[in-house]
């Protein structure tokens, strides 16, 4: 009896595996272009530059940063209260994010972007995009 149970279990295991591998009859994506071009290293479409600004002690740190256009800036809230990163002229707004949260924005146009925290307007910072 015990041997039968083991046999059934093995049969189930084998069947389960076989079925798993045999079942997908889905059309395979044609492995054309990526493999064919594998020798060519395409240049990164856009340099996904990143920068980070911490928020602690009710201050942006660093308060002013200079970045290349196309850079995504991420602000990380290290305080115990919510903050936001809100453009002074309405160009962008991360919305309010909680302690431990973060907000980000990608700057695609050169310029000087002054911002503040909508919860604490005395908190100010600047992003200079070259
Ligand atoms: Cu704040």
mmCIF file of C-alpha atoms in Angstrom, residues 65-71 107-113 127-130:
data_model
loop_
_atom_site.group_PDB
_atom_site.id
_atom_site.type_symbol
_atom_site.label_atom_id
_atom_site.label_comp_id
_atom_site.label_asym_id
_atom_site.label_seq_id
_atom_site.Cartn_x
_atom_site.Cartn_y
_atom_site.Cartn_z
ATOM 1 C CA UNK A 65 21.969 71.297 -7.193
ATOM 2 C CA UNK A 66 23.112 71.601 -10.763
ATOM 3 C CA UNK A 67 22.199 68.858 -13.203
ATOM 4 C CA UNK A 68 22.191 68.093 -16.903
ATOM 5 C CA UNK A 69 18.868 68.209 -18.662
ATOM 6 C CA UNK A 70 17.082 64.896 -18.692
ATOM 7 C CA UNK A 71 18.164 64.153 -15.141
ATOM 8 C CA UNK A 107 13.985 68.022 -15.718
ATOM 9 C CA UNK A 108 14.022 68.107 -19.506
ATOM 10 C CA UNK A 109 14.441 71.812 -20.101
ATOM 11 C CA UNK A 110 17.373 73.986 -19.065
ATOM 12 C CA UNK A 111 16.646 76.658 -16.540
ATOM 13 C CA UNK A 112 16.658 77.511 -12.880
ATOM 14 C CA UNK A 113 13.869 75.925 -10.901
ATOM 15 C CA UNK A 127 17.556 72.967 -9.242
ATOM 16 C CA UNK A 128 19.722 74.404 -11.983
ATOM 17 C CA UNK A 129 19.363 72.494 -15.242
ATOM 18 C CA UNK A 130 22.120 72.984 -17.814
#
